[in-house]
Short mmCIF file of C-alpha atoms and ligand atoms in Angstrom, two decimals:
data_model
loop_
_atom_site.label_atom_id
_atom_site.label_comp_id
_atom_site.label_asym_id
_atom_site.label_seq_id
_atom_site.Cartn_x
_atom_site.Cartn_y
_atom_site.Cartn_z
CA UNK H 17 -0.13 0.18 -0.01
CA UNK H 18 1.02 3.63 -0.82
CA UNK H 19 1.19 5.62 2.70
CA UNK H 20 0.36 9.27 3.08
CA UNK H 21 2.10 10.78 5.82
CA UNK H 22 1.07 13.15 8.27
CA UNK H 23 3.59 16.54 8.95
CA UNK H 24 4.52 14.73 12.13
CA UNK H 25 5.72 11.50 9.99
CA UNK H 26 7.49 13.81 7.56
CA UNK H 27 9.13 15.40 10.32
CA UNK H 28 10.36 12.19 11.50
CA UNK H 29 11.71 11.22 8.01
CA UNK H 30 13.34 14.13 7.78
CA UNK H 31 15.22 13.55 10.74
CA UNK H 32 16.62 10.54 9.47
CA UNK H 33 17.30 11.79 5.92
CA UNK H 34 19.28 14.75 7.68
CA UNK H 35 21.41 12.13 9.14
CA UNK H 36 22.15 10.26 6.01
CA UNK H 37 22.95 13.38 4.51
CA UNK H 38 25.52 14.42 7.23
CA UNK H 39 26.97 11.12 7.21
CA UNK H 40 27.80 11.52 3.53
CA UNK H 41 29.06 15.18 4.00
CA UNK H 42 30.83 13.64 6.90
CA UNK H 43 32.67 11.09 5.10
CA UNK H 44 33.17 13.00 1.62
CA UNK H 45 36.34 14.41 3.09
CA UNK H 46 37.68 10.51 3.12
CA UNK H 47 36.91 9.77 -0.21
CA UNK H 48 40.20 10.48 -1.79
CA UNK H 49 43.11 8.24 -3.38
CA UNK H 50 44.43 5.65 -0.61
CA UNK H 51 41.38 5.16 1.59
CA UNK H 52 40.49 2.03 2.49
CA UNK H 53 36.38 1.21 2.06
CA UNK H 54 35.68 -0.48 5.52
CA UNK H 55 37.21 2.50 7.06
CA UNK H 56 34.86 5.26 5.49
CA UNK H 57 32.10 2.36 6.30
CA UNK H 58 33.03 2.12 9.91
CA UNK H 59 33.07 6.06 10.08
CA UNK H 60 29.87 6.31 8.83
CA UNK H 61 28.31 3.44 11.13
CA UNK H 62 29.70 5.30 14.40
CA UNK H 63 28.22 8.64 12.87
CA UNK H 64 25.01 7.32 12.39
CA UNK H 65 24.81 5.73 15.71
CA UNK H 66 26.17 8.97 17.58
CA UNK H 67 23.05 10.54 16.35
CA UNK H 68 20.53 8.12 17.85
CA UNK H 69 20.16 6.23 14.47
CA UNK H 70 20.64 3.02 13.11
CA UNK H 71 22.35 2.19 9.70
CA UNK H 72 19.43 1.26 7.96
CA UNK H 73 21.26 -1.26 5.33
CA UNK H 74 23.16 -3.31 7.84
CA UNK H 75 21.41 -6.57 8.09
CA UNK H 76 18.87 -5.34 5.42
CA UNK H 77 18.25 -8.83 3.63
CA UNK H 78 21.79 -9.97 5.01
CA UNK H 79 23.71 -7.04 3.53
CA UNK H 80 26.78 -6.57 5.71
CA UNK H 81 27.67 -2.92 6.09
CA UNK H 82 26.46 0.50 6.87
CA UNK H 83 26.88 1.90 3.12
CA UNK H 84 26.75 0.60 -0.32
CA UNK H 85 30.09 1.70 -2.00
CA UNK H 86 30.09 1.09 -6.15
CA UNK H 87 33.23 2.10 -7.86
CA UNK H 88 33.34 3.06 -11.64
CA UNK H 89 31.36 0.24 -13.29
CA UNK H 90 29.71 -0.80 -10.41
CA UNK H 91 26.04 0.36 -10.28
CA UNK H 92 24.85 -0.20 -6.60
CA UNK H 93 25.14 -2.41 -3.48
CA UNK H 94 29.06 -2.54 -3.66
CA UNK H 95 30.07 -4.10 -0.07
CA UNK H 96 32.99 -2.03 1.54
CA UNK H 97 35.67 -4.15 1.36
CA UNK H 98 39.89 -3.68 1.96
CA UNK H 99 39.71 -2.41 -1.32
CA UNK H 100 41.82 1.08 -1.68
CA UNK H 101 40.55 3.85 -3.63
CA UNK H 102 42.34 4.98 -6.56
CA UNK H 103 42.78 8.55 -8.45
CA UNK H 104 40.45 9.13 -10.97
CA UNK H 105 37.59 6.60 -9.90
CA UNK H 106 33.82 7.37 -9.26
CA UNK H 107 32.45 6.19 -6.39
CA UNK H 108 28.82 5.87 -5.25
CA UNK H 109 28.15 5.75 -1.94
CA UNK H 110 24.56 4.93 -1.04
CA UNK H 111 23.33 5.40 3.03
CA UNK H 112 20.14 4.89 4.90
CA UNK H 113 19.27 5.26 8.48
CA UNK H 114 16.50 4.56 11.02
CA UNK H 115 15.63 6.31 14.00
CA UNK H 116 12.28 6.25 15.75
CA UNK H 117 10.87 3.87 13.36
CA UNK H 118 11.12 5.95 10.31
CA UNK H 119 13.94 5.85 7.80
CA UNK H 120 16.09 8.17 5.16
CA UNK H 121 17.81 7.16 2.14
CA UNK H 122 20.14 9.27 0.24
CA UNK H 123 23.28 8.39 -2.56
CA UNK H 124 25.88 10.52 -3.99
CA UNK H 125 28.43 9.60 -6.77
CA UNK H 126 31.81 11.10 -5.38
CA UNK H 127 35.02 11.94 -7.79
CA UNK H 128 38.11 10.13 -6.14
CA UNK H 129 41.11 12.88 -6.77
CA UNK H 130 41.02 14.12 -10.45
CA UNK H 131 38.77 12.30 -12.89
CA UNK H 132 38.24 12.55 -16.56
CA UNK H 133 35.81 14.85 -18.26
CA UNK H 134 34.07 11.75 -19.68
CA UNK H 135 32.87 10.68 -15.75
CA UNK H 136 32.74 14.16 -14.68
CA UNK H 137 29.88 14.68 -17.59
CA UNK H 138 28.22 11.34 -16.19
CA UNK H 139 28.30 12.39 -12.83
CA UNK H 140 26.82 15.86 -13.52
CA UNK H 141 24.27 14.65 -16.08
CA UNK H 142 23.22 12.08 -13.43
CA UNK H 143 22.57 14.46 -10.98
CA UNK H 144 21.03 16.71 -13.08
CA UNK H 145 18.49 13.81 -14.12
CA UNK H 146 17.68 13.67 -10.32
CA UNK H 147 16.50 16.91 -10.44
CA UNK H 148 14.65 16.76 -13.30
CA UNK H 149 12.90 13.98 -11.52
CA UNK H 150 12.11 15.60 -8.38
CA UNK H 151 10.80 18.55 -10.19
CA UNK H 152 7.88 16.09 -11.61
CA UNK H 153 7.13 14.87 -8.25
CA UNK H 154 3.87 17.21 -7.62
CA UNK H 155 0.68 16.00 -6.60
CA UNK H 156 -1.48 15.35 -9.80
CA UNK H 157 1.21 13.93 -11.82
CA UNK H 158 1.96 10.06 -12.35
CA UNK H 159 4.82 7.96 -10.86
CA UNK H 160 6.06 7.54 -14.71
CA UNK H 161 6.32 11.25 -15.27
CA UNK H 162 9.36 11.33 -12.87
CA UNK H 163 10.92 8.43 -14.83
CA UNK H 164 10.09 9.77 -18.09
CA UNK H 165 11.78 13.13 -17.39
CA UNK H 166 15.07 11.20 -16.17
CA UNK H 167 15.13 9.05 -18.89
CA UNK H 168 14.46 11.70 -21.85
CA UNK H 169 17.01 14.01 -20.62
CA UNK H 170 20.05 11.12 -20.17
CA UNK H 171 19.36 9.37 -23.32
CA UNK H 172 20.19 13.04 -24.98
CA UNK H 173 23.55 12.21 -24.09
CA UNK H 174 23.84 8.76 -25.37
CA UNK H 175 23.43 7.39 -21.60
CA UNK H 176 20.86 4.57 -20.76
CA UNK H 177 19.04 3.70 -17.78
CA UNK H 178 19.20 0.85 -15.65
CA UNK H 179 15.81 -0.96 -15.73
CA UNK H 180 15.90 -3.63 -12.84
CA UNK H 181 16.62 -1.03 -10.01
CA UNK H 182 14.10 1.70 -8.95
CA UNK H 183 13.30 4.25 -6.46
CA UNK H 184 10.66 3.68 -4.11
CA UNK H 185 8.29 5.00 -1.61
CA UNK H 186 9.70 5.47 2.17
CA UNK H 187 8.90 6.06 5.41
CA UNK H 188 8.09 3.27 8.19
CA UNK H 189 10.18 1.04 5.83
CA UNK H 190 13.22 1.18 3.97
CA UNK H 191 11.67 0.36 0.79
CA UNK H 192 7.53 0.86 0.22
CA UNK H 193 5.11 0.96 -2.66
CA UNK H 194 5.16 2.53 -4.94
CA UNK H 195 8.25 1.94 -7.08
CA UNK H 196 9.34 4.59 -9.00
CA UNK H 197 11.25 3.35 -12.08
CA UNK H 198 13.67 6.06 -13.71
CA UNK H 199 12.23 5.32 -17.22
CA UNK H 200 8.90 4.95 -18.61
CA UNK H 201 6.16 6.79 -20.87
CA UNK H 202 4.54 9.88 -19.31
CA UNK H 203 1.14 9.64 -17.44
CA UNK H 204 1.32 5.93 -16.33
CA UNK H 205 1.13 4.13 -12.73
CA UNK H 206 0.11 5.38 -9.63
CA UNK H 207 -0.80 9.16 -9.17
CA UNK H 208 1.20 11.48 -6.78
CA UNK H 209 -0.48 12.73 -3.44
CA UNK H 210 0.40 15.29 -1.06
CA UNK H 211 1.85 13.38 1.91
CA UNK H 212 3.67 10.74 -0.13
CA UNK H 213 7.57 10.32 0.53
CA UNK H 214 9.44 8.92 -1.82
CA UNK H 215 13.04 7.93 -2.82
CA UNK H 216 13.96 9.00 -6.40
CA UNK H 217 17.39 7.39 -7.71
CA UNK H 218 18.45 7.35 -11.25
CA UNK H 219 21.07 4.76 -11.91
CA UNK H 220 22.53 5.97 -15.25
CA UNK H 221 25.27 4.09 -17.49
CA UNK H 222 27.71 5.45 -19.91
CA UNK H 223 27.14 2.43 -22.21
CA UNK H 224 24.51 -0.27 -22.62
CA UNK H 225 21.72 -0.56 -19.64
CA UNK H 226 22.11 -4.17 -18.96
CA UNK H 227 23.60 -5.39 -15.69
CA UNK H 228 24.82 -8.47 -13.73
CA UNK H 229 25.59 -9.25 -10.41
CA UNK H 230 28.63 -10.63 -9.17
CA UNK H 231 29.04 -13.62 -7.09
CA UNK H 232 28.89 -11.82 -3.76
CA UNK H 233 25.04 -11.85 -4.34
CA UNK H 234 25.25 -7.90 -3.96
CA UNK H 235 27.39 -6.19 -6.04
CA UNK H 236 25.51 -4.77 -9.14
CA UNK H 237 27.99 -3.87 -12.17
CA UNK H 238 27.34 -2.74 -15.72
CA UNK H 239 27.31 -5.43 -18.49
CA UNK H 240 29.76 -3.90 -20.63
CA UNK H 241 32.38 -2.85 -17.86
CA UNK H 242 31.55 1.12 -18.85
CA UNK H 243 31.15 3.55 -15.75
CA UNK H 244 27.80 4.31 -14.06
CA UNK H 245 26.63 7.08 -11.49
CA UNK H 246 23.68 7.22 -8.96
CA UNK H 247 22.36 10.09 -6.84
CA UNK H 248 19.15 9.63 -4.78
CA UNK H 249 17.13 12.25 -2.52
CA UNK H 250 14.37 11.29 -0.44
CA UNK H 251 11.48 13.71 -0.86
CA UNK H 252 8.14 14.42 0.42
CA UNK H 253 5.29 15.65 -2.23
CA UNK H 254 3.33 18.46 -0.89
CA UNK H 255 0.96 20.89 -2.23
CA UNK H 256 3.79 23.71 -2.72
CA UNK H 257 5.84 21.13 -4.56
CA UNK H 258 8.38 18.61 -3.82
CA UNK H 259 10.55 19.24 -0.69
CA UNK H 260 14.03 17.47 -0.59
CA UNK H 261 14.37 15.76 2.74
CA UNK H 262 17.84 14.41 2.57
CA UNK H 263 19.85 17.91 2.25
CA UNK H 264 21.68 17.73 5.46
CA UNK H 265 22.20 20.42 8.31
CA UNK H 266 25.19 21.69 6.24
CA UNK H 267 23.41 21.51 3.19
CA UNK H 268 25.86 19.22 1.72
CA UNK H 269 24.73 17.65 -1.94
MG1 MG G 304 19.74 4.51 -1.05
MG1 MG G 305 16.85 3.89 -2.17
#
């Protein structure tokens, strides 16, 4: 079922979202050449717990870490390991937190040191596609208007949209109805209503849209080995338009 949230509930979701946004801002200084992924993950976990919250991904369907960390051709769901970041990589970091029973979910793709123009453009266009999707999240529009805005924008640059993984409703669970695909024709699916809270999260590939999952059962990567970027915000749909909840208190990201 699709939940319509009260203002009190939106405030609670906002609190969790801000913790997540602050977490990503806090660890952003560590996303640099030589950094070990498990160290970034444990710093994120400590910060979330210091805020009276719980890492929402850890233990979720057996996922072993606080962050999903996905480098270059990895699309999403990468497991932090002893791998060390290298200059020129791009790394998607996805984070969720739960506090007082309400969830926040947010992701950004970071540059590791200096990156190529190609990677910079992929990141910028993916982030801009998220903004274009969010702009369509208004009462009376349909779920597919969001995905249509994202897909039609990124395909102009020759990029492709991952089909198998989608955004989602969020609130008292990390993943709720409705699903929010990042592609589609306009005016289809569920009609958006005031009080809905959703996570919009385009996963955009430089090459083909197809993906594969590693033998670890989690890491999703592009089938052709080309780079991929991921940005995500949790938003509330209000009569005054979409409100981004995952902004953070320092307004990072
Ligand atoms: Mg996420
Ligand atoms: Mg999500």
